[in-house]
Tab-separated table of C-alpha atoms in Angstrom:
chain	number	residue	atom	x	y	z
A	1	UNK	CA	116.679	95.229	43.968
A	2	UNK	CA	120.357	96.130	44.139
A	3	UNK	CA	121.768	92.769	45.232
A	4	UNK	CA	119.525	89.758	44.571
A	5	UNK	CA	121.482	87.542	46.953
A	6	UNK	CA	121.998	90.174	49.652
A	7	UNK	CA	119.485	88.692	52.087
A	8	UNK	CA	121.280	85.335	51.808
A	9	UNK	CA	124.854	86.565	52.100
A	10	UNK	CA	124.573	89.409	54.631
A	11	UNK	CA	123.405	88.906	58.239
A	12	UNK	CA	121.322	91.487	60.043
A	13	UNK	CA	123.470	93.978	61.931
A	14	UNK	CA	122.456	96.917	64.115
A	15	UNK	CA	124.463	99.546	66.021
A	16	UNK	CA	126.142	98.463	69.219
A	17	UNK	CA	125.245	100.108	72.504
A	18	UNK	CA	127.783	102.041	74.517
A	19	UNK	CA	129.159	100.118	77.524
A	20	UNK	CA	126.731	100.135	80.436
A	21	UNK	CA	129.219	101.603	82.998
A	22	UNK	CA	129.771	104.512	80.604
A	23	UNK	CA	126.240	105.301	79.502
A	24	UNK	CA	124.577	105.185	82.936
A	25	UNK	CA	126.794	108.134	83.875
A	26	UNK	CA	125.224	110.439	81.306
A	27	UNK	CA	122.036	111.108	79.351
A	28	UNK	CA	123.529	110.875	75.874
A	29	UNK	CA	122.043	108.429	73.387
A	30	UNK	CA	122.992	104.854	74.124
A	31	UNK	CA	123.925	103.759	70.594
A	32	UNK	CA	127.311	103.999	68.911
A	33	UNK	CA	127.504	105.475	65.397
A	34	UNK	CA	126.752	103.056	62.551
A	35	UNK	CA	129.124	103.449	59.577
A	36	UNK	CA	127.635	104.203	56.156
A	37	UNK	CA	129.273	101.161	54.565
A	38	UNK	CA	127.518	98.878	57.039
A	39	UNK	CA	124.233	100.650	56.392
A	40	UNK	CA	124.663	100.139	52.648
A	41	UNK	CA	125.203	96.436	53.266
A	42	UNK	CA	122.011	96.295	55.305
A	43	UNK	CA	120.171	97.969	52.430
A	44	UNK	CA	121.297	95.131	50.211
A	45	UNK	CA	119.316	92.689	52.370
A	46	UNK	CA	115.996	94.176	51.189
A	47	UNK	CA	114.371	91.736	48.739
A	48	UNK	CA	112.243	94.366	46.955
A	49	UNK	CA	109.257	92.066	47.442
A	50	UNK	CA	106.525	91.946	44.865
A	51	UNK	CA	104.134	92.742	47.723
A	52	UNK	CA	106.139	94.701	50.332
A	53	UNK	CA	104.317	93.885	53.556
A	54	UNK	CA	106.482	96.444	55.352
A	55	UNK	CA	104.073	98.987	53.833
A	56	UNK	CA	101.107	97.530	55.695
A	57	UNK	CA	103.099	97.637	58.916
A	58	UNK	CA	103.830	101.358	58.498
A	59	UNK	CA	100.944	103.811	59.010
A	60	UNK	CA	102.925	106.469	57.147
A	61	UNK	CA	103.088	104.395	53.975
A	62	UNK	CA	106.875	104.789	53.857
A	63	UNK	CA	108.402	103.707	50.545
A	64	UNK	CA	110.759	101.374	52.348
A	65	UNK	CA	112.136	99.187	49.520
A	66	UNK	CA	112.858	102.325	47.482
A	67	UNK	CA	115.153	103.960	49.989
A	68	UNK	CA	116.732	100.667	51.024
A	69	UNK	CA	117.839	100.199	47.429
A	70	UNK	CA	118.962	103.818	47.070
A	71	UNK	CA	121.204	103.537	50.135
A	72	UNK	CA	122.704	100.319	48.796
A	73	UNK	CA	123.456	102.162	45.521
A	74	UNK	CA	125.031	105.061	47.488
A	75	UNK	CA	122.342	107.491	46.282
A	76	UNK	CA	121.737	109.156	49.622
A	77	UNK	CA	120.258	112.403	48.310
A	78	UNK	CA	117.544	110.531	46.446
A	79	UNK	CA	116.988	108.374	49.517
A	80	UNK	CA	116.193	111.328	51.786
A	81	UNK	CA	113.905	112.846	49.162
A	82	UNK	CA	111.994	109.575	48.967
A	83	UNK	CA	111.875	109.277	52.757
A	84	UNK	CA	110.589	112.827	53.224
A	85	UNK	CA	107.763	112.181	50.788
A	86	UNK	CA	105.913	110.262	53.497
A	87	UNK	CA	107.542	111.214	56.806
A	88	UNK	CA	108.140	114.722	58.127
A	89	UNK	CA	110.372	113.596	60.982
A	90	UNK	CA	112.362	110.421	60.258
A	91	UNK	CA	114.932	111.412	62.890
A	92	UNK	CA	112.164	110.978	65.491
A	93	UNK	CA	110.619	107.772	64.187
A	94	UNK	CA	114.019	106.231	63.439
A	95	UNK	CA	114.887	106.595	67.122
A	96	UNK	CA	111.570	106.110	68.878
A	97	UNK	CA	109.302	103.896	66.781
A	98	UNK	CA	109.164	100.192	67.757
A	99	UNK	CA	109.279	99.406	64.016
A	100	UNK	CA	106.064	97.550	63.125
A	101	UNK	CA	107.442	97.658	59.572
A	102	UNK	CA	110.187	95.230	60.593
A	103	UNK	CA	107.643	92.893	62.169
A	104	UNK	CA	105.931	92.833	58.736
A	105	UNK	CA	109.122	92.385	56.675
A	106	UNK	CA	108.781	89.372	54.370
A	107	UNK	CA	112.338	88.338	55.205
A	108	UNK	CA	111.161	88.024	58.799
A	109	UNK	CA	108.993	85.009	57.967
A	110	UNK	CA	111.940	82.682	58.462
A	111	UNK	CA	114.939	84.945	59.031
A	112	UNK	CA	115.969	88.252	60.620
A	113	UNK	CA	114.097	91.194	59.066
A	114	UNK	CA	115.740	94.106	57.303
A	115	UNK	CA	117.021	96.850	59.635
A	116	UNK	CA	114.430	99.319	58.348
A	117	UNK	CA	114.465	101.544	61.416
A	118	UNK	CA	118.241	101.959	61.309
A	119	UNK	CA	118.128	102.672	57.570
A	120	UNK	CA	115.671	105.462	58.277
A	121	UNK	CA	117.705	107.201	60.960
A	122	UNK	CA	120.917	106.701	58.972
A	123	UNK	CA	119.439	108.425	55.929
A	124	UNK	CA	118.144	111.466	57.815
A	125	UNK	CA	121.293	111.883	59.915
A	126	UNK	CA	123.383	111.844	56.722
A	127	UNK	CA	120.993	114.370	55.150
A	128	UNK	CA	121.366	116.792	58.056
A	129	UNK	CA	125.156	116.377	58.012
A	130	UNK	CA	125.262	117.106	54.275
A	131	UNK	CA	123.008	120.169	54.565
A	132	UNK	CA	120.271	118.645	52.430
A	133	UNK	CA	117.513	119.397	54.949
A	134	UNK	CA	116.494	122.982	54.331
A	135	UNK	CA	113.366	125.045	55.048
A	136	UNK	CA	110.634	124.642	52.442
A	137	UNK	CA	108.559	127.823	52.733
A	138	UNK	CA	105.454	128.079	50.538
A	139	UNK	CA	105.654	129.863	47.212
A	140	UNK	CA	102.306	131.539	47.834
A	141	UNK	CA	100.275	132.400	50.946
A	142	UNK	CA	96.577	131.608	51.103
A	143	UNK	CA	95.579	134.196	53.688
A	144	UNK	CA	94.031	131.448	55.840
A	145	UNK	CA	94.924	131.086	59.518
A	146	UNK	CA	95.080	127.735	61.318
A	147	UNK	CA	95.584	127.020	65.022
A	148	UNK	CA	97.158	123.748	66.097
A	149	UNK	CA	96.803	122.923	69.794
A	150	UNK	CA	99.544	120.617	71.018
A	151	UNK	CA	103.131	120.333	69.799
A	152	UNK	CA	103.739	116.604	69.911
A	153	UNK	CA	104.462	114.665	66.703
A	154	UNK	CA	100.841	114.891	65.474
A	155	UNK	CA	100.644	118.640	65.972
A	156	UNK	CA	104.065	119.285	64.461
A	157	UNK	CA	103.344	117.156	61.389
A	158	UNK	CA	100.001	118.850	60.864
A	159	UNK	CA	101.547	122.297	61.290
A	160	UNK	CA	104.406	121.679	58.885
A	161	UNK	CA	102.148	120.306	56.159
A	162	UNK	CA	99.736	123.232	56.436
A	163	UNK	CA	102.528	125.821	56.495
A	164	UNK	CA	104.029	124.356	53.332
A	165	UNK	CA	100.583	124.588	51.734
A	166	UNK	CA	100.663	128.353	52.334
A	167	UNK	CA	98.538	128.754	55.452
A	168	UNK	CA	99.530	130.870	58.461
A	169	UNK	CA	99.937	128.303	61.249
A	170	UNK	CA	100.202	128.977	64.967
A	171	UNK	CA	101.029	126.111	67.335
A	172	UNK	CA	99.899	126.496	70.954
A	173	UNK	CA	101.606	124.441	73.664
A	174	UNK	CA	100.810	124.595	77.373
A	175	UNK	CA	104.317	123.525	78.448
A	176	UNK	CA	107.137	126.049	78.562
A	177	UNK	CA	108.854	124.494	75.538
A	178	UNK	CA	107.651	123.077	72.247
A	179	UNK	CA	107.698	119.334	71.614
A	180	UNK	CA	105.050	117.618	73.740
A	181	UNK	CA	106.130	114.124	74.765
A	182	UNK	CA	109.128	114.428	72.440
A	183	UNK	CA	110.377	117.181	74.727
A	184	UNK	CA	109.334	116.127	78.206
A	185	UNK	CA	108.274	112.485	77.955
A	186	UNK	CA	111.186	110.918	76.062
A	187	UNK	CA	114.468	110.733	78.011
A	188	UNK	CA	117.545	112.210	76.387
A	189	UNK	CA	119.229	108.805	76.288
A	190	UNK	CA	116.577	107.735	73.764
A	191	UNK	CA	116.571	110.976	71.774
A	192	UNK	CA	118.726	113.983	72.494
A	193	UNK	CA	116.713	117.184	72.243
A	194	UNK	CA	119.078	118.712	69.705
A	195	UNK	CA	117.357	116.615	67.052
A	196	UNK	CA	114.025	118.148	68.001
A	197	UNK	CA	115.385	121.692	68.182
A	198	UNK	CA	116.918	121.682	64.712
A	199	UNK	CA	113.638	120.488	63.187
A	200	UNK	CA	111.725	123.203	65.039
A	201	UNK	CA	114.184	125.713	63.591
A	202	UNK	CA	113.329	124.488	60.109
A	203	UNK	CA	109.610	124.851	60.807
A	204	UNK	CA	110.021	128.405	62.106
A	205	UNK	CA	111.887	129.283	58.915
A	206	UNK	CA	108.916	127.881	56.999
A	207	UNK	CA	106.589	130.304	58.780
A	208	UNK	CA	105.195	128.256	61.673
A	209	UNK	CA	104.641	130.383	64.789
A	210	UNK	CA	105.159	128.602	68.118
A	211	UNK	CA	103.473	129.844	71.293
A	212	UNK	CA	104.596	127.792	74.314
A	213	UNK	CA	103.236	128.451	77.782
A	214	UNK	CA	99.661	128.918	76.537
A	215	UNK	CA	97.151	126.488	77.994
A	216	UNK	CA	94.046	126.703	75.806
A	217	UNK	CA	90.986	126.615	78.018
A	218	UNK	CA	92.918	128.115	80.936
A	219	UNK	CA	95.187	130.942	79.755
A	220	UNK	CA	93.100	131.553	76.641
A	221	UNK	CA	89.418	130.702	76.172
A	222	UNK	CA	88.939	127.876	73.703
A	223	UNK	CA	86.209	129.872	71.965
A	224	UNK	CA	88.787	132.509	71.040
A	225	UNK	CA	90.372	130.034	68.639
A	226	UNK	CA	87.128	129.821	66.686
A	227	UNK	CA	86.915	133.570	66.268
A	228	UNK	CA	90.582	134.203	65.480
A	229	UNK	CA	91.335	131.278	63.154
A	230	UNK	CA	89.779	129.784	60.028
A	231	UNK	CA	90.399	126.237	61.249
A	232	UNK	CA	91.598	124.545	64.432
A	233	UNK	CA	93.280	121.167	64.898
A	234	UNK	CA	93.296	119.580	68.348
A	235	UNK	CA	96.463	117.546	68.880
A	236	UNK	CA	96.699	117.580	72.659
A	237	UNK	CA	97.363	113.863	73.050
A	238	UNK	CA	96.028	111.274	75.484
A	239	UNK	CA	97.578	112.793	78.585
A	240	UNK	CA	95.244	111.398	81.246
A	241	UNK	CA	97.340	108.724	82.960
A	242	UNK	CA	95.812	105.443	84.108
A	243	UNK	CA	95.775	105.383	87.900
A	244	UNK	CA	95.912	102.539	90.431
A	245	UNK	CA	93.190	103.326	93.005
A	246	UNK	CA	94.024	100.765	95.679
A	247	UNK	CA	94.592	101.003	99.421
A	248	UNK	CA	97.402	103.414	100.263
A	249	UNK	CA	97.322	105.285	96.968
A	250	UNK	CA	97.270	108.629	98.808
A	251	UNK	CA	100.724	108.027	100.314
A	252	UNK	CA	103.600	110.249	99.275
A	253	UNK	CA	106.151	108.839	96.844
A	254	UNK	CA	103.594	107.323	94.436
A	255	UNK	CA	103.313	109.305	91.232
A	256	UNK	CA	102.510	108.988	87.528
A	257	UNK	CA	105.503	108.327	85.310
A	258	UNK	CA	105.261	111.669	83.483
A	259	UNK	CA	105.430	113.556	86.782
A	260	UNK	CA	108.824	111.903	87.237
A	261	UNK	CA	110.187	111.990	83.680
A	262	UNK	CA	109.335	115.632	82.983
A	263	UNK	CA	111.500	117.088	85.785
A	264	UNK	CA	114.445	114.994	84.633
A	265	UNK	CA	114.124	116.329	81.089
A	266	UNK	CA	113.971	119.817	82.541
A	267	UNK	CA	117.202	119.127	84.420
A	268	UNK	CA	118.740	118.007	81.143
A	269	UNK	CA	117.705	121.318	79.580
A	270	UNK	CA	119.464	123.199	82.394
A	271	UNK	CA	116.285	124.272	84.191
A	272	UNK	CA	116.070	124.596	87.950
A	273	UNK	CA	113.910	121.782	89.334
A	274	UNK	CA	112.567	121.805	92.912
A	275	UNK	CA	114.630	119.586	95.201
A	276	UNK	CA	111.697	117.341	96.024
A	277	UNK	CA	112.442	113.830	97.336
A	278	UNK	CA	109.784	112.262	95.088
A	279	UNK	CA	111.445	113.582	91.938
A	280	UNK	CA	114.757	111.761	92.297
A	281	UNK	CA	115.537	108.068	92.833
A	282	UNK	CA	118.992	108.269	94.381
A	283	UNK	CA	119.453	105.592	97.087
A	284	UNK	CA	115.795	104.569	96.867
A	285	UNK	CA	114.046	101.241	96.418
A	286	UNK	CA	112.019	101.879	93.256
A	287	UNK	CA	109.019	99.982	91.916
A	288	UNK	CA	107.826	100.701	88.370
A	289	UNK	CA	104.311	99.429	87.687
A	290	UNK	CA	103.927	98.949	83.945
A	291	UNK	CA	106.110	97.074	81.491
A	292	UNK	CA	105.810	99.199	78.344
A	293	UNK	CA	107.999	101.878	76.807
A	294	UNK	CA	107.174	104.456	79.461
A	295	UNK	CA	108.137	101.979	82.164
A	296	UNK	CA	111.453	101.372	80.379
A	297	UNK	CA	112.002	105.144	80.195
A	298	UNK	CA	111.553	105.314	83.965
A	299	UNK	CA	113.874	102.345	84.398
A	300	UNK	CA	116.722	103.924	82.459
A	301	UNK	CA	116.249	107.171	84.361
A	302	UNK	CA	116.365	105.653	87.855
A	303	UNK	CA	119.532	103.754	86.881
A	304	UNK	CA	121.116	107.114	86.117
A	305	UNK	CA	119.830	108.490	89.418
A	306	UNK	CA	121.700	105.689	91.227
A	307	UNK	CA	118.693	104.008	92.805
A	308	UNK	CA	119.315	101.358	95.472
A	309	UNK	CA	117.154	98.771	93.714
A	310	UNK	CA	114.459	98.696	91.040
A	311	UNK	CA	111.718	96.233	90.109
A	312	UNK	CA	109.459	96.585	87.087
A	313	UNK	CA	106.032	94.939	87.365
A	314	UNK	CA	103.840	93.747	84.501
A	315	UNK	CA	100.462	92.136	85.127
A	316	UNK	CA	100.492	90.026	81.946
A	317	UNK	CA	102.612	86.859	81.536
A	318	UNK	CA	106.145	87.008	80.178
A	319	UNK	CA	106.003	87.038	76.366
A	320	UNK	CA	107.558	84.101	74.504
A	321	UNK	CA	111.026	84.367	72.986
A	322	UNK	CA	109.678	83.717	69.469
A	323	UNK	CA	106.365	84.001	67.657
A	324	UNK	CA	103.674	81.495	68.544
A	325	UNK	CA	101.185	80.014	66.048
A	326	UNK	CA	98.566	82.395	67.460
A	327	UNK	CA	100.782	85.380	66.554
A	328	UNK	CA	101.777	84.755	62.923
A	329	UNK	CA	103.632	87.021	60.532
A	330	UNK	CA	102.872	89.787	59.484
A	331	UNK	CA	101.205	90.700	62.787
A	332	UNK	CA	103.156	92.709	65.328
A	333	UNK	CA	105.397	90.174	67.038
A	334	UNK	CA	104.441	89.834	70.689
A	335	UNK	CA	107.794	88.520	71.863
A	336	UNK	CA	110.113	89.147	74.797
A	337	UNK	CA	112.258	92.209	74.185
A	338	UNK	CA	115.188	93.682	76.093
A	339	UNK	CA	115.592	97.443	75.798
A	340	UNK	CA	118.774	99.311	76.647
A	341	UNK	CA	117.262	100.204	80.031
A	342	UNK	CA	116.514	96.558	80.839
A	343	UNK	CA	120.052	95.678	79.829
A	344	UNK	CA	121.340	98.141	82.430
A	345	UNK	CA	119.819	96.278	85.358
A	346	UNK	CA	116.761	95.875	87.516
A	347	UNK	CA	114.387	92.955	88.021
A	348	UNK	CA	111.439	92.359	85.690
A	349	UNK	CA	108.431	90.666	87.282
A	350	UNK	CA	105.621	89.290	85.116
A	351	UNK	CA	102.111	88.099	86.012
A	352	UNK	CA	102.175	90.148	89.187
A	353	UNK	CA	99.518	92.434	90.637
A	354	UNK	CA	99.859	95.091	93.332
A	355	UNK	CA	97.311	94.634	96.133
A	356	UNK	CA	98.008	97.611	98.399
A	357	UNK	CA	100.580	100.241	99.303
A	358	UNK	CA	102.049	100.341	102.806
A	359	UNK	CA	103.150	103.613	104.348
A	360	UNK	CA	105.333	105.043	107.078
A	361	UNK	CA	104.767	108.650	108.268
A	362	UNK	CA	102.648	109.419	105.223
A	363	UNK	CA	105.116	108.074	102.669
A	364	UNK	CA	105.147	104.778	100.856
A	365	UNK	CA	107.560	102.250	102.311
A	366	UNK	CA	106.444	98.959	100.751
A	367	UNK	CA	103.784	97.324	98.622
A	368	UNK	CA	102.025	93.965	98.750
A	369	UNK	CA	101.715	91.875	95.616
A	370	UNK	CA	100.334	88.562	94.417
A	371	UNK	CA	101.032	86.586	91.270
A	372	UNK	CA	98.132	86.123	88.882
A	373	UNK	CA	97.040	83.874	86.054
A	374	UNK	CA	95.568	85.501	82.967
A	375	UNK	CA	92.392	83.988	81.543
A	376	UNK	CA	90.593	85.161	78.416
A	377	UNK	CA	86.832	85.387	78.796
A	378	UNK	CA	84.636	86.772	75.998
A	379	UNK	CA	87.742	88.127	74.324
A	380	UNK	CA	88.880	90.094	77.387
A	381	UNK	CA	91.612	89.234	79.899
A	382	UNK	CA	90.754	88.396	83.495
A	383	UNK	CA	93.426	88.008	86.152
A	384	UNK	CA	92.984	85.355	88.832
A	385	UNK	CA	95.132	85.459	91.969
A	386	UNK	CA	97.347	82.450	92.666
A	387	UNK	CA	97.106	81.540	96.392
A	388	UNK	CA	100.378	81.355	98.261
A	389	UNK	CA	102.243	83.788	95.957
A	390	UNK	CA	101.806	86.892	98.118
A	391	UNK	CA	104.950	88.959	98.629
A	392	UNK	CA	105.945	92.337	100.082
A	393	UNK	CA	108.517	94.563	98.348
A	394	UNK	CA	110.281	97.564	99.918
A	395	UNK	CA	109.457	100.754	98.024
A	396	UNK	CA	110.562	104.335	98.622
A	397	UNK	CA	109.356	105.479	95.190
A	398	UNK	CA	106.580	103.986	93.060
A	399	UNK	CA	106.158	105.087	89.443
A	400	UNK	CA	102.865	104.343	87.704
A	401	UNK	CA	103.566	103.658	84.021
A	402	UNK	CA	100.373	101.860	83.060
A	403	UNK	CA	99.502	103.887	79.982
A	404	UNK	CA	96.963	106.593	79.301
A	405	UNK	CA	93.183	106.527	79.176
A	406	UNK	CA	92.485	109.450	76.856
A	407	UNK	CA	92.545	113.244	76.655
A	408	UNK	CA	91.841	115.521	79.577
A	409	UNK	CA	88.238	116.742	79.459
A	410	UNK	CA	88.285	119.895	81.659
A	411	UNK	CA	89.266	123.128	79.981
A	412	UNK	CA	89.582	123.118	76.210
A	413	UNK	CA	87.434	120.109	75.316
A	414	UNK	CA	84.592	121.070	77.644
A	415	UNK	CA	84.651	124.676	76.459
A	416	UNK	CA	84.554	123.681	72.794
A	417	UNK	CA	81.873	121.084	73.437
A	418	UNK	CA	83.335	118.508	71.041
A	419	UNK	CA	81.658	115.118	71.049
A	420	UNK	CA	83.594	112.211	72.561
A	421	UNK	CA	83.502	108.580	71.485
A	422	UNK	CA	82.671	105.705	73.881
A	423	UNK	CA	86.350	105.452	74.853
A	424	UNK	CA	86.465	109.107	75.869
A	425	UNK	CA	88.551	110.238	72.885
A	426	UNK	CA	87.592	113.170	70.665
A	427	UNK	CA	85.193	111.785	68.080
A	428	UNK	CA	86.006	112.509	64.449
A	429	UNK	CA	84.919	111.449	60.988
A	430	UNK	CA	87.147	109.983	58.297
A	431	UNK	CA	88.590	113.421	57.555
A	432	UNK	CA	89.340	114.047	61.248
A	433	UNK	CA	86.529	116.605	61.562
A	434	UNK	CA	84.977	116.882	65.008
A	435	UNK	CA	81.364	117.650	65.867
A	436	UNK	CA	82.222	121.372	66.082
A	437	UNK	CA	82.411	123.374	62.862
A	438	UNK	CA	85.943	124.033	61.562
A	439	UNK	CA	87.508	122.052	64.417
A	440	UNK	CA	89.605	119.001	63.486
A	441	UNK	CA	91.647	116.592	65.587
A	442	UNK	CA	94.607	114.245	65.154
A	443	UNK	CA	96.866	111.863	67.017
A	444	UNK	CA	96.289	110.309	70.425
A	445	UNK	CA	93.553	112.824	71.245
A	446	UNK	CA	91.265	111.093	68.757
A	447	UNK	CA	92.972	107.733	68.353
A	448	UNK	CA	93.884	106.945	71.924
A	449	UNK	CA	97.371	106.086	73.134
A	450	UNK	CA	99.402	104.903	70.150
A	451	UNK	CA	102.755	105.038	68.345
A	452	UNK	CA	104.705	108.009	67.054
A	453	UNK	CA	104.247	106.832	63.453
A	454	UNK	CA	100.479	106.884	63.948
A	455	UNK	CA	100.712	110.391	65.394
A	456	UNK	CA	102.619	111.729	62.384
A	457	UNK	CA	100.296	109.922	59.978
A	458	UNK	CA	97.274	111.354	61.799
A	459	UNK	CA	98.746	114.863	61.645
A	460	UNK	CA	99.437	114.598	57.922
A	461	UNK	CA	95.967	113.218	57.275
A	462	UNK	CA	94.280	116.001	59.261
A	463	UNK	CA	96.370	118.618	57.438
A	464	UNK	CA	95.116	117.378	54.073
A	465	UNK	CA	91.531	117.538	55.317
A	466	UNK	CA	91.990	121.047	56.717
A	467	UNK	CA	93.617	122.237	53.491
A	468	UNK	CA	90.707	120.835	51.495
A	469	UNK	CA	88.219	122.439	53.908
A	470	UNK	CA	89.859	125.840	53.507
A	471	UNK	CA	90.614	125.745	49.774
A	472	UNK	CA	88.046	123.350	48.305
A	473	UNK	CA	90.741	120.854	47.306
A	474	UNK	CA	94.166	119.707	48.475
A	475	UNK	CA	97.299	118.223	46.986
A	476	UNK	CA	98.603	117.198	50.412
A	477	UNK	CA	98.887	113.407	50.880
A	478	UNK	CA	96.517	111.446	53.102
A	479	UNK	CA	98.720	108.650	54.467
A	480	UNK	CA	95.984	106.845	56.359
A	481	UNK	CA	94.230	106.006	53.108
A	482	UNK	CA	96.948	103.483	52.332
A	483	UNK	CA	98.090	102.651	55.862
A	484	UNK	CA	96.833	99.669	57.818
A	485	UNK	CA	94.029	101.511	59.608
A	486	UNK	CA	90.885	99.398	59.266
A	487	UNK	CA	88.504	102.322	59.756
A	488	UNK	CA	86.698	103.414	56.568
A	489	UNK	CA	87.756	106.634	54.947
A	490	UNK	CA	85.706	108.742	52.563
């Protein structure tokens, strides 16, 4: 604990956001740089608790008090070494994770928590600037070949761990570029793709082979993986979007969020994108159905497209401004949050349900809504319509951002014949083995829709299991054994 009175003397401070009129004209990250001296001061706020509850909030088991103290002491090289012990990609999590560690910070019981997320991204950005992040190729090769299907954070973490253990790793990705949702789901204003590309360069130097544009189960039979590789890890994510099958759903101009976000990321990469009216929001009345992170990603994007108006709908009530007695520390704080996209404009509507879509010449032109009251029955929410609250909104473009319901079954999963759990996810044991011999799984494909920190933790855990399967033992860490996953592990 570098400064025993730091949490008393120093207030919480985070980076400022660029002015709204400036940032909505580009797709650069919204935050201004945060000076190292301010980051060191924030490190001094960490109390080095006897029981650091931030650990239970982080699935990766990040050694948070350690690198907070090291930054305060200006020992940045040691800080990045400590950070990389548990996290392959802190530049991703430091930008994209909602920071459950901060919700669990002991200081947050009655004050503002430590800026853990900003500490993380500050450490890794400094490390890249100083040239401390270098390829770590294995000293010896094992002669074993592993296929990883899917190049999101789970697949990349799994691949990097296995490559460093000496295995020959090939990552298959059906999209034309590597990165999964990091590439085509996350807008550039949340994470510029240069951060992804430099990490992929490191992995290639470590021996990982990337094969984009290969859809396993379509372009290549899934069974071929079993014959060509000694082990396979399925990291394809939960890409099946939740739909809204109500009257008028077949109208043009209603599409899943990813069908809208992906073309914009392609534009940002300099690709030619078809000039389709549904793929751009300029001068349109936009409705975003879904109030989570994906909905906010859509919101920030349509602002930059110069939409005419935008409303974001959420069926649940507006969260409170502060924790309630039913949501005590160290649980994730279910409170009202304002992202950079919300700050830029638009109207947020809570406790509202869409009844039907209205069309004109085959295209959506409006939608009918009603406000609802949420009731909990047998532990599950039920939404009851409130009479007299019906309303019609103009809508030229409707984006469905209501989450994902699991992995896609046709193709790879059906060909492999892996068993699914009752939720439709790929079923696995504690070591992330599936029902098919030498096939493992990690991330959202087995867990269901979740956070980037869970994806990386899942990938690291699966890598340790695969390494042990191939070699009889493994020195790779298994982060989920000391994370806050309540499932039993053998």
